[in-house]
Amino acid sequence: MAKITFVQPDGSKQTVTAENGMTVMEAAKRDAIAGIEAECGGACACATCHVYIDADWAGKTGKPAAMEEDMLDFAFDVRPESRLACQIKVTDVLDGLIVRVPAKQF
Ligand code: FES
């Protein structure tokens, strides 16, 4: 179980609780986090679950796999800390994770 805080572009924050085995995208959708579209439902095929991982957490969320890297090419305003939220599995290690939502998804 992990508490995940989503930070909107205006600085507003919302913290959700996610169970292990869910993805960060699923946790966001369940709690209706604004700005996470996830149009493909988590198949790594849309890039509309694009988020920025807070620098302190990058080591714990890991690096994107090749398929995720390819899909990130379609995201808006991609940065080194960009990830697709559907490709990050929740574990206890991510308790306290801070995720920034981009200004738009495409
Ligand atoms: S939900 Fe489509 S790529 Fe993540």
PDB file of N, CA and C and ligand atoms in Angstrom:
ATOM      1  N   MET A   1       0.850  -1.198   0.000  1.00  0.00           N
ATOM      2  CA  MET A   1       0.000   0.000   0.000  1.00  0.00           C
ATOM      3  C   MET A   1       0.889   1.252   0.000  1.00  0.00           C
ATOM      4  N   ALA A   2       0.478   2.234  -0.740  1.00  0.00           N
ATOM      5  CA  ALA A   2       1.281   3.448  -0.826  1.00  0.00           C
ATOM      6  C   ALA A   2       0.366   4.663  -0.948  1.00  0.00           C
ATOM      7  N   LYS A   3       0.748   5.708  -0.264  1.00  0.00           N
ATOM      8  CA  LYS A   3       0.082   6.993  -0.465  1.00  0.00           C
ATOM      9  C   LYS A   3       0.828   7.719  -1.586  1.00  0.00           C
ATOM     10  N   ILE A   4       0.065   8.191  -2.549  1.00  0.00           N
ATOM     11  CA  ILE A   4       0.644   8.878  -3.704  1.00  0.00           C
ATOM     12  C   ILE A   4       0.023  10.262  -3.789  1.00  0.00           C
ATOM     13  N   THR A   5       0.871  11.269  -3.882  1.00  0.00           N
ATOM     14  CA  THR A   5       0.375  12.636  -3.995  1.00  0.00           C
ATOM     15  C   THR A   5       0.543  13.123  -5.428  1.00  0.00           C
ATOM     16  N   PHE A   6      -0.560  13.566  -6.007  1.00  0.00           N
ATOM     17  CA  PHE A   6      -0.558  14.136  -7.349  1.00  0.00           C
ATOM     18  C   PHE A   6      -0.572  15.655  -7.219  1.00  0.00           C
ATOM     19  N   VAL A   7       0.358  16.298  -7.906  1.00  0.00           N
ATOM     20  CA  VAL A   7       0.473  17.753  -7.862  1.00  0.00           C
ATOM     21  C   VAL A   7       0.065  18.302  -9.229  1.00  0.00           C
ATOM     22  N   GLN A   8      -0.941  19.150  -9.233  1.00  0.00           N
ATOM     23  CA  GLN A   8      -1.422  19.746 -10.479  1.00  0.00           C
ATOM     24  C   GLN A   8      -0.521  20.913 -10.895  1.00  0.00           C
ATOM     25  N   PRO A   9      -0.584  21.333 -12.153  1.00  0.00           N
ATOM     26  CA  PRO A   9       0.255  22.445 -12.612  1.00  0.00           C
ATOM     27  C   PRO A   9       0.061  23.725 -11.790  1.00  0.00           C
ATOM     28  N   ASP A  10      -1.119  23.897 -11.185  1.00  0.00           N
ATOM     29  CA  ASP A  10      -1.349  25.099 -10.357  1.00  0.00           C
ATOM     30  C   ASP A  10      -0.859  24.923  -8.920  1.00  0.00           C
ATOM     31  N   GLY A  11      -0.250  23.783  -8.627  1.00  0.00           N
ATOM     32  CA  GLY A  11       0.298  23.544  -7.291  1.00  0.00           C
ATOM     33  C   GLY A  11      -0.654  22.830  -6.345  1.00  0.00           C
ATOM     34  N   SER A  12      -1.910  22.682  -6.727  1.00  0.00           N
ATOM     35  CA  SER A  12      -2.852  21.982  -5.850  1.00  0.00           C
ATOM     36  C   SER A  12      -2.487  20.498  -5.791  1.00  0.00           C
ATOM     37  N   LYS A  13      -2.771  19.895  -4.632  1.00  0.00           N
ATOM     38  CA  LYS A  13      -2.344  18.517  -4.384  1.00  0.00           C
ATOM     39  C   LYS A  13      -3.518  17.663  -3.957  1.00  0.00           C
ATOM     40  N   GLN A  14      -3.425  16.388  -4.334  1.00  0.00           N
ATOM     41  CA  GLN A  14      -4.423  15.412  -3.897  1.00  0.00           C
ATOM     42  C   GLN A  14      -3.681  14.116  -3.604  1.00  0.00           C
ATOM     43  N   THR A  15      -3.891  13.567  -2.426  1.00  0.00           N
ATOM     44  CA  THR A  15      -3.209  12.330  -2.051  1.00  0.00           C
ATOM     45  C   THR A  15      -4.200  11.181  -2.069  1.00  0.00           C
ATOM     46  N   VAL A  16      -3.798  10.094  -2.711  1.00  0.00           N
ATOM     47  CA  VAL A  16      -4.653   8.911  -2.794  1.00  0.00           C
ATOM     48  C   VAL A  16      -3.911   7.728  -2.171  1.00  0.00           C
ATOM     49  N   THR A  17      -4.672   6.713  -1.800  1.00  0.00           N
ATOM     50  CA  THR A  17      -4.071   5.483  -1.294  1.00  0.00           C
ATOM     51  C   THR A  17      -4.209   4.414  -2.364  1.00  0.00           C
ATOM     52  N   ALA A  18      -3.098   3.770  -2.699  1.00  0.00           N
ATOM     53  CA  ALA A  18      -3.101   2.755  -3.752  1.00  0.00           C
ATOM     54  C   ALA A  18      -2.638   1.425  -3.176  1.00  0.00           C
ATOM     55  N   GLU A  19      -3.298   0.353  -3.591  1.00  0.00           N
ATOM     56  CA  GLU A  19      -2.902  -0.981  -3.139  1.00  0.00           C
ATOM     57  C   GLU A  19      -1.762  -1.502  -4.015  1.00  0.00           C
ATOM     58  N   ASN A  20      -0.955  -2.346  -3.422  1.00  0.00           N
ATOM     59  CA  ASN A  20       0.125  -2.988  -4.181  1.00  0.00           C
ATOM     60  C   ASN A  20      -0.456  -3.747  -5.373  1.00  0.00           C
ATOM     61  N   GLY A  21       0.239  -3.649  -6.496  1.00  0.00           N
ATOM     62  CA  GLY A  21      -0.187  -4.355  -7.700  1.00  0.00           C
ATOM     63  C   GLY A  21      -0.997  -3.489  -8.643  1.00  0.00           C
ATOM     64  N   MET A  22      -1.605  -2.422  -8.099  1.00  0.00           N
ATOM     65  CA  MET A  22      -2.255  -1.444  -8.985  1.00  0.00           C
ATOM     66  C   MET A  22      -1.159  -0.686  -9.720  1.00  0.00           C
ATOM     67  N   THR A  23      -1.536   0.050 -10.748  1.00  0.00           N
ATOM     68  CA  THR A  23      -0.583   0.995 -11.323  1.00  0.00           C
ATOM     69  C   THR A  23      -0.905   2.392 -10.799  1.00  0.00           C
ATOM     70  N   VAL A  24       0.056   3.271 -10.939  1.00  0.00           N
ATOM     71  CA  VAL A  24      -0.154   4.666 -10.519  1.00  0.00           C
ATOM     72  C   VAL A  24      -1.310   5.269 -11.319  1.00  0.00           C
ATOM     73  N   MET A  25      -1.428   4.876 -12.596  1.00  0.00           N
ATOM     74  CA  MET A  25      -2.550   5.362 -13.413  1.00  0.00           C
ATOM     75  C   MET A  25      -3.880   4.904 -12.828  1.00  0.00           C
ATOM     76  N   GLU A  26      -3.971   3.622 -12.467  1.00  0.00           N
ATOM     77  CA  GLU A  26      -5.228   3.097 -11.930  1.00  0.00           C
ATOM     78  C   GLU A  26      -5.608   3.816 -10.645  1.00  0.00           C
ATOM     79  N   ALA A  27      -4.625   4.112  -9.825  1.00  0.00           N
ATOM     80  CA  ALA A  27      -4.895   4.842  -8.583  1.00  0.00           C
ATOM     81  C   ALA A  27      -5.415   6.244  -8.905  1.00  0.00           C
ATOM     82  N   ALA A  28      -4.829   6.870  -9.908  1.00  0.00           N
ATOM     83  CA  ALA A  28      -5.257   8.215 -10.298  1.00  0.00           C
ATOM     84  C   ALA A  28      -6.684   8.203 -10.828  1.00  0.00           C
ATOM     85  N   LYS A  29      -6.981   7.225 -11.697  1.00  0.00           N
ATOM     86  CA  LYS A  29      -8.325   7.167 -12.287  1.00  0.00           C
ATOM     87  C   LYS A  29      -9.381   6.864 -11.225  1.00  0.00           C
ATOM     88  N   ARG A  30      -9.067   5.951 -10.317  1.00  0.00           N
ATOM     89  CA  ARG A  30     -10.043   5.584  -9.291  1.00  0.00           C
ATOM     90  C   ARG A  30     -10.441   6.795  -8.456  1.00  0.00           C
ATOM     91  N   ASP A  31      -9.477   7.669  -8.220  1.00  0.00           N
ATOM     92  CA  ASP A  31      -9.767   8.842  -7.404  1.00  0.00           C
ATOM     93  C   ASP A  31      -9.966  10.096  -8.243  1.00  0.00           C
ATOM     94  N   ALA A  32     -10.196   9.906  -9.541  1.00  0.00           N
ATOM     95  CA  ALA A  32     -10.557  10.994 -10.449  1.00  0.00           C
ATOM     96  C   ALA A  32      -9.568  12.163 -10.402  1.00  0.00           C
ATOM     97  N   ILE A  33      -8.286  11.823 -10.465  1.00  0.00           N
ATOM     98  CA  ILE A  33      -7.264  12.873 -10.528  1.00  0.00           C
ATOM     99  C   ILE A  33      -7.367  13.579 -11.876  1.00  0.00           C
ATOM    100  N   ALA A  34      -7.496  14.883 -11.842  1.00  0.00           N
ATOM    101  CA  ALA A  34      -7.612  15.660 -13.082  1.00  0.00           C
ATOM    102  C   ALA A  34      -6.326  15.547 -13.889  1.00  0.00           C
ATOM    103  N   GLY A  35      -6.479  15.498 -15.212  1.00  0.00           N
ATOM    104  CA  GLY A  35      -5.323  15.554 -16.091  1.00  0.00           C
ATOM    105  C   GLY A  35      -4.715  14.214 -16.436  1.00  0.00           C
ATOM    106  N   ILE A  36      -5.233  13.134 -15.873  1.00  0.00           N
ATOM    107  CA  ILE A  36      -4.774  11.788 -16.250  1.00  0.00           C
ATOM    108  C   ILE A  36      -5.894  11.167 -17.088  1.00  0.00           C
ATOM    109  N   GLU A  37      -5.663  11.105 -18.403  1.00  0.00           N
ATOM    110  CA  GLU A  37      -6.721  10.632 -19.296  1.00  0.00           C
ATOM    111  C   GLU A  37      -6.728   9.101 -19.400  1.00  0.00           C
ATOM    112  N   ALA A  38      -5.580   8.518 -19.653  1.00  0.00           N
ATOM    113  CA  ALA A  38      -5.436   7.051 -19.741  1.00  0.00           C
ATOM    114  C   ALA A  38      -6.410   6.445 -20.743  1.00  0.00           C
ATOM    115  N   GLU A  39      -6.406   6.978 -21.932  1.00  0.00           N
ATOM    116  CA  GLU A  39      -7.383   6.570 -22.943  1.00  0.00           C
ATOM    117  C   GLU A  39      -7.281   5.103 -23.357  1.00  0.00           C
ATOM    118  N   CYS A  40      -6.090   4.513 -23.289  1.00  0.00           N
ATOM    119  CA  CYS A  40      -5.950   3.113 -23.725  1.00  0.00           C
ATOM    120  C   CYS A  40      -6.160   2.135 -22.574  1.00  0.00           C
ATOM    121  N   GLY A  41      -6.424   2.639 -21.416  1.00  0.00           N
ATOM    122  CA  GLY A  41      -6.726   1.750 -20.293  1.00  0.00           C
ATOM    123  C   GLY A  41      -5.518   1.059 -19.687  1.00  0.00           C
ATOM    124  N   GLY A  42      -4.341   1.532 -20.006  1.00  0.00           N
ATOM    125  CA  GLY A  42      -3.150   0.966 -19.381  1.00  0.00           C
ATOM    126  C   GLY A  42      -2.342   0.062 -20.285  1.00  0.00           C
ATOM    127  N   ALA A  43      -2.614   0.087 -21.580  1.00  0.00           N
ATOM    128  CA  ALA A  43      -1.924  -0.804 -22.526  1.00  0.00           C
ATOM    129  C   ALA A  43      -0.626  -0.211 -23.069  1.00  0.00           C
ATOM    130  N   CYS A  44      -0.195   0.897 -22.531  1.00  0.00           N
ATOM    131  CA  CYS A  44       1.020   1.569 -23.011  1.00  0.00           C
ATOM    132  C   CYS A  44       0.888   1.919 -24.491  1.00  0.00           C
ATOM    133  N   ALA A  45      -0.287   2.413 -24.852  1.00  0.00           N
ATOM    134  CA  ALA A  45      -0.559   2.673 -26.265  1.00  0.00           C
ATOM    135  C   ALA A  45      -1.167   4.049 -26.521  1.00  0.00           C
ATOM    136  N   CYS A  46      -1.137   4.960 -25.539  1.00  0.00           N
ATOM    137  CA  CYS A  46      -1.764   6.265 -25.785  1.00  0.00           C
ATOM    138  C   CYS A  46      -0.948   7.451 -25.262  1.00  0.00           C
ATOM    139  N   ALA A  47      -0.156   7.256 -24.248  1.00  0.00           N
ATOM    140  CA  ALA A  47       0.658   8.316 -23.631  1.00  0.00           C
ATOM    141  C   ALA A  47      -0.170   9.402 -22.954  1.00  0.00           C
ATOM    142  N   THR A  48      -1.457   9.146 -22.697  1.00  0.00           N
ATOM    143  CA  THR A  48      -2.268  10.165 -22.021  1.00  0.00           C
ATOM    144  C   THR A  48      -2.327   9.941 -20.508  1.00  0.00           C
ATOM    145  N   CYS A  49      -1.399   9.140 -20.009  1.00  0.00           N
ATOM    146  CA  CYS A  49      -1.240   9.010 -18.554  1.00  0.00           C
ATOM    147  C   CYS A  49       0.135   9.557 -18.176  1.00  0.00           C
ATOM    148  N   HIS A  50       0.663  10.424 -19.034  1.00  0.00           N
ATOM    149  CA  HIS A  50       1.996  11.003 -18.829  1.00  0.00           C
ATOM    150  C   HIS A  50       2.047  11.784 -17.519  1.00  0.00           C
ATOM    151  N   VAL A  51       3.092  11.542 -16.753  1.00  0.00           N
ATOM    152  CA  VAL A  51       3.320  12.283 -15.497  1.00  0.00           C
ATOM    153  C   VAL A  51       4.813  12.550 -15.352  1.00  0.00           C
ATOM    154  N   TYR A  52       5.129  13.413 -14.397  1.00  0.00           N
ATOM    155  CA  TYR A  52       6.517  13.668 -14.028  1.00  0.00           C
ATOM    156  C   TYR A  52       6.746  13.115 -12.626  1.00  0.00           C
ATOM    157  N   ILE A  53       7.800  12.325 -12.493  1.00  0.00           N
ATOM    158  CA  ILE A  53       8.122  11.754 -11.191  1.00  0.00           C
ATOM    159  C   ILE A  53       9.054  12.708 -10.458  1.00  0.00           C
ATOM    160  N   ASP A  54       8.689  13.041  -9.236  1.00  0.00           N
ATOM    161  CA  ASP A  54       9.524  13.928  -8.435  1.00  0.00           C
ATOM    162  C   ASP A  54      10.948  13.363  -8.361  1.00  0.00           C
ATOM    163  N   ALA A  55      11.927  14.243  -8.472  1.00  0.00           N
ATOM    164  CA  ALA A  55      13.333  13.815  -8.570  1.00  0.00           C
ATOM    165  C   ALA A  55      13.738  12.869  -7.443  1.00  0.00           C
ATOM    166  N   ASP A  56      13.249  13.101  -6.245  1.00  0.00           N
ATOM    167  CA  ASP A  56      13.628  12.256  -5.108  1.00  0.00           C
ATOM    168  C   ASP A  56      13.137  10.820  -5.261  1.00  0.00           C
ATOM    169  N   TRP A  57      12.198  10.592  -6.156  1.00  0.00           N
ATOM    170  CA  TRP A  57      11.574   9.279  -6.279  1.00  0.00           C
ATOM    171  C   TRP A  57      11.996   8.525  -7.533  1.00  0.00           C
ATOM    172  N   ALA A  58      12.741   9.159  -8.379  1.00  0.00           N
ATOM    173  CA  ALA A  58      13.088   8.532  -9.658  1.00  0.00           C
ATOM    174  C   ALA A  58      13.786   7.187  -9.466  1.00  0.00           C
ATOM    175  N   GLY A  59      14.619   7.074  -8.459  1.00  0.00           N
ATOM    176  CA  GLY A  59      15.331   5.822  -8.217  1.00  0.00           C
ATOM    177  C   GLY A  59      14.406   4.690  -7.811  1.00  0.00           C
ATOM    178  N   LYS A  60      13.292   5.032  -7.207  1.00  0.00           N
ATOM    179  CA  LYS A  60      12.374   3.994  -6.726  1.00  0.00           C
ATOM    180  C   LYS A  60      11.354   3.577  -7.780  1.00  0.00           C
ATOM    181  N   THR A  61      11.007   4.466  -8.663  1.00  0.00           N
ATOM    182  CA  THR A  61      10.048   4.088  -9.703  1.00  0.00           C
ATOM    183  C   THR A  61      10.749   3.377 -10.859  1.00  0.00           C
ATOM    184  N   GLY A  62      12.057   3.507 -10.951  1.00  0.00           N
ATOM    185  CA  GLY A  62      12.803   2.835 -12.004  1.00  0.00           C
ATOM    186  C   GLY A  62      12.765   3.600 -13.317  1.00  0.00           C
ATOM    187  N   LYS A  63      13.348   2.984 -14.316  1.00  0.00           N
ATOM    188  CA  LYS A  63      13.423   3.629 -15.630  1.00  0.00           C
ATOM    189  C   LYS A  63      12.371   3.037 -16.565  1.00  0.00           C
ATOM    190  N   PRO A  64      11.921   3.819 -17.541  1.00  0.00           N
ATOM    191  CA  PRO A  64      10.945   3.284 -18.490  1.00  0.00           C
ATOM    192  C   PRO A  64      11.542   2.182 -19.365  1.00  0.00           C
ATOM    193  N   ALA A  65      10.744   1.180 -19.669  1.00  0.00           N
ATOM    194  CA  ALA A  65      11.156   0.130 -20.608  1.00  0.00           C
ATOM    195  C   ALA A  65      11.114   0.712 -22.023  1.00  0.00           C
ATOM    196  N   ALA A  66      11.659  -0.037 -22.984  1.00  0.00           N
ATOM    197  CA  ALA A  66      11.760   0.462 -24.360  1.00  0.00           C
ATOM    198  C   ALA A  66      10.398   0.841 -24.939  1.00  0.00           C
ATOM    199  N   MET A  67       9.390   0.016 -24.684  1.00  0.00           N
ATOM    200  CA  MET A  67       8.054   0.302 -25.233  1.00  0.00           C
ATOM    201  C   MET A  67       7.504   1.609 -24.653  1.00  0.00           C
ATOM    202  N   GLU A  68       7.747   1.813 -23.365  1.00  0.00           N
ATOM    203  CA  GLU A  68       7.290   3.059 -22.728  1.00  0.00           C
ATOM    204  C   GLU A  68       8.050   4.259 -23.293  1.00  0.00           C
ATOM    205  N   GLU A  69       9.345   4.098 -23.479  1.00  0.00           N
ATOM    206  CA  GLU A  69      10.146   5.184 -24.077  1.00  0.00           C
ATOM    207  C   GLU A  69       9.581   5.576 -25.441  1.00  0.00           C
ATOM    208  N   ASP A  70       9.257   4.572 -26.248  1.00  0.00           N
ATOM    209  CA  ASP A  70       8.719   4.841 -27.587  1.00  0.00           C
ATOM    210  C   ASP A  70       7.403   5.600 -27.491  1.00  0.00           C
ATOM    211  N   MET A  71       6.551   5.197 -26.563  1.00  0.00           N
ATOM    212  CA  MET A  71       5.239   5.842 -26.441  1.00  0.00           C
ATOM    213  C   MET A  71       5.376   7.259 -25.885  1.00  0.00           C
ATOM    214  N   LEU A  72       6.368   7.461 -25.033  1.00  0.00           N
ATOM    215  CA  LEU A  72       6.582   8.808 -24.478  1.00  0.00           C
ATOM    216  C   LEU A  72       6.894   9.829 -25.573  1.00  0.00           C
ATOM    217  N   ASP A  73       7.390   9.350 -26.713  1.00  0.00           N
ATOM    218  CA  ASP A  73       7.661  10.273 -27.817  1.00  0.00           C
ATOM    219  C   ASP A  73       6.397  11.013 -28.250  1.00  0.00           C
ATOM    220  N   PHE A  74       5.239  10.447 -27.954  1.00  0.00           N
ATOM    221  CA  PHE A  74       3.972  11.053 -28.363  1.00  0.00           C
ATOM    222  C   PHE A  74       3.393  11.979 -27.288  1.00  0.00           C
ATOM    223  N   ALA A  75       4.019  12.029 -26.135  1.00  0.00           N
ATOM    224  CA  ALA A  75       3.492  12.842 -25.032  1.00  0.00           C
ATOM    225  C   ALA A  75       3.893  14.307 -25.221  1.00  0.00           C
ATOM    226  N   PHE A  76       3.176  15.171 -24.531  1.00  0.00           N
ATOM    227  CA  PHE A  76       3.412  16.618 -24.581  1.00  0.00           C
ATOM    228  C   PHE A  76       4.446  17.015 -23.525  1.00  0.00           C
ATOM    229  N   ASP A  77       5.413  17.862 -23.913  1.00  0.00           N
ATOM    230  CA  ASP A  77       6.396  18.415 -22.969  1.00  0.00           C
ATOM    231  C   ASP A  77       7.106  17.315 -22.164  1.00  0.00           C
ATOM    232  N   VAL A  78       7.729  16.415 -22.904  1.00  0.00           N
ATOM    233  CA  VAL A  78       8.445  15.304 -22.257  1.00  0.00           C
ATOM    234  C   VAL A  78       9.739  15.821 -21.633  1.00  0.00           C
ATOM    235  N   ARG A  79      10.015  15.351 -20.445  1.00  0.00           N
ATOM    236  CA  ARG A  79      11.218  15.755 -19.693  1.00  0.00           C
ATOM    237  C   ARG A  79      11.931  14.500 -19.212  1.00  0.00           C
ATOM    238  N   PRO A  80      13.159  14.671 -18.682  1.00  0.00           N
ATOM    239  CA  PRO A  80      13.886  13.485 -18.188  1.00  0.00           C
ATOM    240  C   PRO A  80      13.107  12.711 -17.123  1.00  0.00           C
ATOM    241  N   GLU A  81      12.276  13.408 -16.370  1.00  0.00           N
ATOM    242  CA  GLU A  81      11.532  12.745 -15.285  1.00  0.00           C
ATOM    243  C   GLU A  81      10.152  12.233 -15.748  1.00  0.00           C
ATOM    244  N   SER A  82       9.918  12.252 -17.064  1.00  0.00           N
ATOM    245  CA  SER A  82       8.631  11.787 -17.600  1.00  0.00           C
ATOM    246  C   SER A  82       8.477  10.280 -17.466  1.00  0.00           C
ATOM    247  N   ARG A  83       7.281   9.846 -17.118  1.00  0.00           N
ATOM    248  CA  ARG A  83       6.912   8.427 -17.121  1.00  0.00           C
ATOM    249  C   ARG A  83       5.456   8.311 -17.554  1.00  0.00           C
ATOM    250  N   LEU A  84       5.087   7.097 -17.942  1.00  0.00           N
ATOM    251  CA  LEU A  84       3.678   6.795 -18.165  1.00  0.00           C
ATOM    252  C   LEU A  84       3.173   6.128 -16.893  1.00  0.00           C
ATOM    253  N   ALA A  85       2.166   6.728 -16.291  1.00  0.00           N
ATOM    254  CA  ALA A  85       1.703   6.260 -14.980  1.00  0.00           C
ATOM    255  C   ALA A  85       1.197   4.830 -15.021  1.00  0.00           C
ATOM    256  N   CYS A  86       0.750   4.364 -16.198  1.00  0.00           N
ATOM    257  CA  CYS A  86       0.234   2.991 -16.290  1.00  0.00           C
ATOM    258  C   CYS A  86       1.351   1.964 -16.256  1.00  0.00           C
ATOM    259  N   GLN A  87       2.573   2.414 -16.343  1.00  0.00           N
ATOM    260  CA  GLN A  87       3.701   1.480 -16.353  1.00  0.00           C
ATOM    261  C   GLN A  87       4.442   1.457 -15.020  1.00  0.00           C
ATOM    262  N   ILE A  88       3.892   2.108 -14.026  1.00  0.00           N
ATOM    263  CA  ILE A  88       4.515   2.108 -12.693  1.00  0.00           C
ATOM    264  C   ILE A  88       3.620   1.320 -11.750  1.00  0.00           C
ATOM    265  N   LYS A  89       4.118   0.182 -11.309  1.00  0.00           N
ATOM    266  CA  LYS A  89       3.364  -0.668 -10.373  1.00  0.00           C
ATOM    267  C   LYS A  89       3.566  -0.164  -8.949  1.00  0.00           C
ATOM    268  N   VAL A  90       2.488  -0.140  -8.213  1.00  0.00           N
ATOM    269  CA  VAL A  90       2.543   0.310  -6.822  1.00  0.00           C
ATOM    270  C   VAL A  90       3.086  -0.813  -5.937  1.00  0.00           C
ATOM    271  N   THR A  91       4.035  -0.449  -5.092  1.00  0.00           N
ATOM    272  CA  THR A  91       4.534  -1.338  -4.040  1.00  0.00           C
ATOM    273  C   THR A  91       4.707  -0.488  -2.790  1.00  0.00           C
ATOM    274  N   ASP A  92       4.991  -1.151  -1.674  1.00  0.00           N
ATOM    275  CA  ASP A  92       5.214  -0.413  -0.426  1.00  0.00           C
ATOM    276  C   ASP A  92       6.346   0.602  -0.564  1.00  0.00           C
ATOM    277  N   VAL A  93       7.302   0.297  -1.425  1.00  0.00           N
ATOM    278  CA  VAL A  93       8.467   1.162  -1.610  1.00  0.00           C
ATOM    279  C   VAL A  93       8.056   2.555  -2.101  1.00  0.00           C
ATOM    280  N   LEU A  94       6.904   2.629  -2.760  1.00  0.00           N
ATOM    281  CA  LEU A  94       6.469   3.918  -3.327  1.00  0.00           C
ATOM    282  C   LEU A  94       5.608   4.730  -2.362  1.00  0.00           C
ATOM    283  N   ASP A  95       5.516   4.288  -1.112  1.00  0.00           N
ATOM    284  CA  ASP A  95       4.713   5.034  -0.145  1.00  0.00           C
ATOM    285  C   ASP A  95       5.287   6.441   0.035  1.00  0.00           C
ATOM    286  N   GLY A  96       4.485   7.452  -0.283  1.00  0.00           N
ATOM    287  CA  GLY A  96       4.938   8.839  -0.195  1.00  0.00           C
ATOM    288  C   GLY A  96       5.275   9.448  -1.546  1.00  0.00           C
ATOM    289  N   LEU A  97       5.128   8.644  -2.605  1.00  0.00           N
ATOM    290  CA  LEU A  97       5.480   9.089  -3.962  1.00  0.00           C
ATOM    291  C   LEU A  97       4.798  10.417  -4.326  1.00  0.00           C
ATOM    292  N   ILE A  98       5.563  11.268  -4.977  1.00  0.00           N
ATOM    293  CA  ILE A  98       5.020  12.539  -5.472  1.00  0.00           C
ATOM    294  C   ILE A  98       5.085  12.530  -6.992  1.00  0.00           C
ATOM    295  N   VAL A  99       3.933  12.762  -7.607  1.00  0.00           N
ATOM    296  CA  VAL A  99       3.785  12.703  -9.063  1.00  0.00           C
ATOM    297  C   VAL A  99       3.223  14.041  -9.534  1.00  0.00           C
ATOM    298  N   ARG A 100       3.849  14.627 -10.521  1.00  0.00           N
ATOM    299  CA  ARG A 100       3.346  15.903 -11.062  1.00  0.00           C
ATOM    300  C   ARG A 100       2.586  15.650 -12.356  1.00  0.00           C
ATOM    301  N   VAL A 101       1.443  16.286 -12.466  1.00  0.00           N
ATOM    302  CA  VAL A 101       0.597  16.131 -13.639  1.00  0.00           C
ATOM    303  C   VAL A 101       0.972  17.226 -14.645  1.00  0.00           C
ATOM    304  N   PRO A 102       1.167  16.866 -15.920  1.00  0.00           N
ATOM    305  CA  PRO A 102       1.531  17.889 -16.907  1.00  0.00           C
ATOM    306  C   PRO A 102       0.371  18.861 -17.183  1.00  0.00           C
ATOM    307  N   ALA A 103       0.698  19.983 -17.782  1.00  0.00           N
ATOM    308  CA  ALA A 103      -0.302  21.003 -18.074  1.00  0.00           C
ATOM    309  C   ALA A 103      -1.377  20.489 -19.022  1.00  0.00           C
ATOM    310  N   LYS A 104      -0.986  19.585 -19.915  1.00  0.00           N
ATOM    311  CA  LYS A 104      -1.963  18.928 -20.784  1.00  0.00           C
ATOM    312  C   LYS A 104      -1.372  17.612 -21.261  1.00  0.00           C
ATOM    313  N   GLN A 105      -2.204  16.761 -21.816  1.00  0.00           N
ATOM    314  CA  GLN A 105      -1.737  15.430 -22.214  1.00  0.00           C
ATOM    315  C   GLN A 105      -1.368  15.360 -23.696  1.00  0.00           C
ATOM    316  N   PHE A 106      -1.888  16.256 -24.521  1.00  0.00           N
ATOM    317  CA  PHE A 106      -1.520  16.248 -25.939  1.00  0.00           C
ATOM    318  C   PHE A 106      -1.869  17.572 -26.547  1.00  0.00           C
TER     319      PHE A 106
HETATM  320  S1  FES B   1      -2.958   4.579 -20.148  1.00  0.00           S
HETATM  321 FE1  FES B   1      -2.403   4.615 -22.230  1.00  0.00          FE
HETATM  322  S2  FES B   1      -0.254   4.701 -22.154  1.00  0.00           S
HETATM  323 FE2  FES B   1      -0.820   4.693 -20.070  1.00  0.00          FE
END
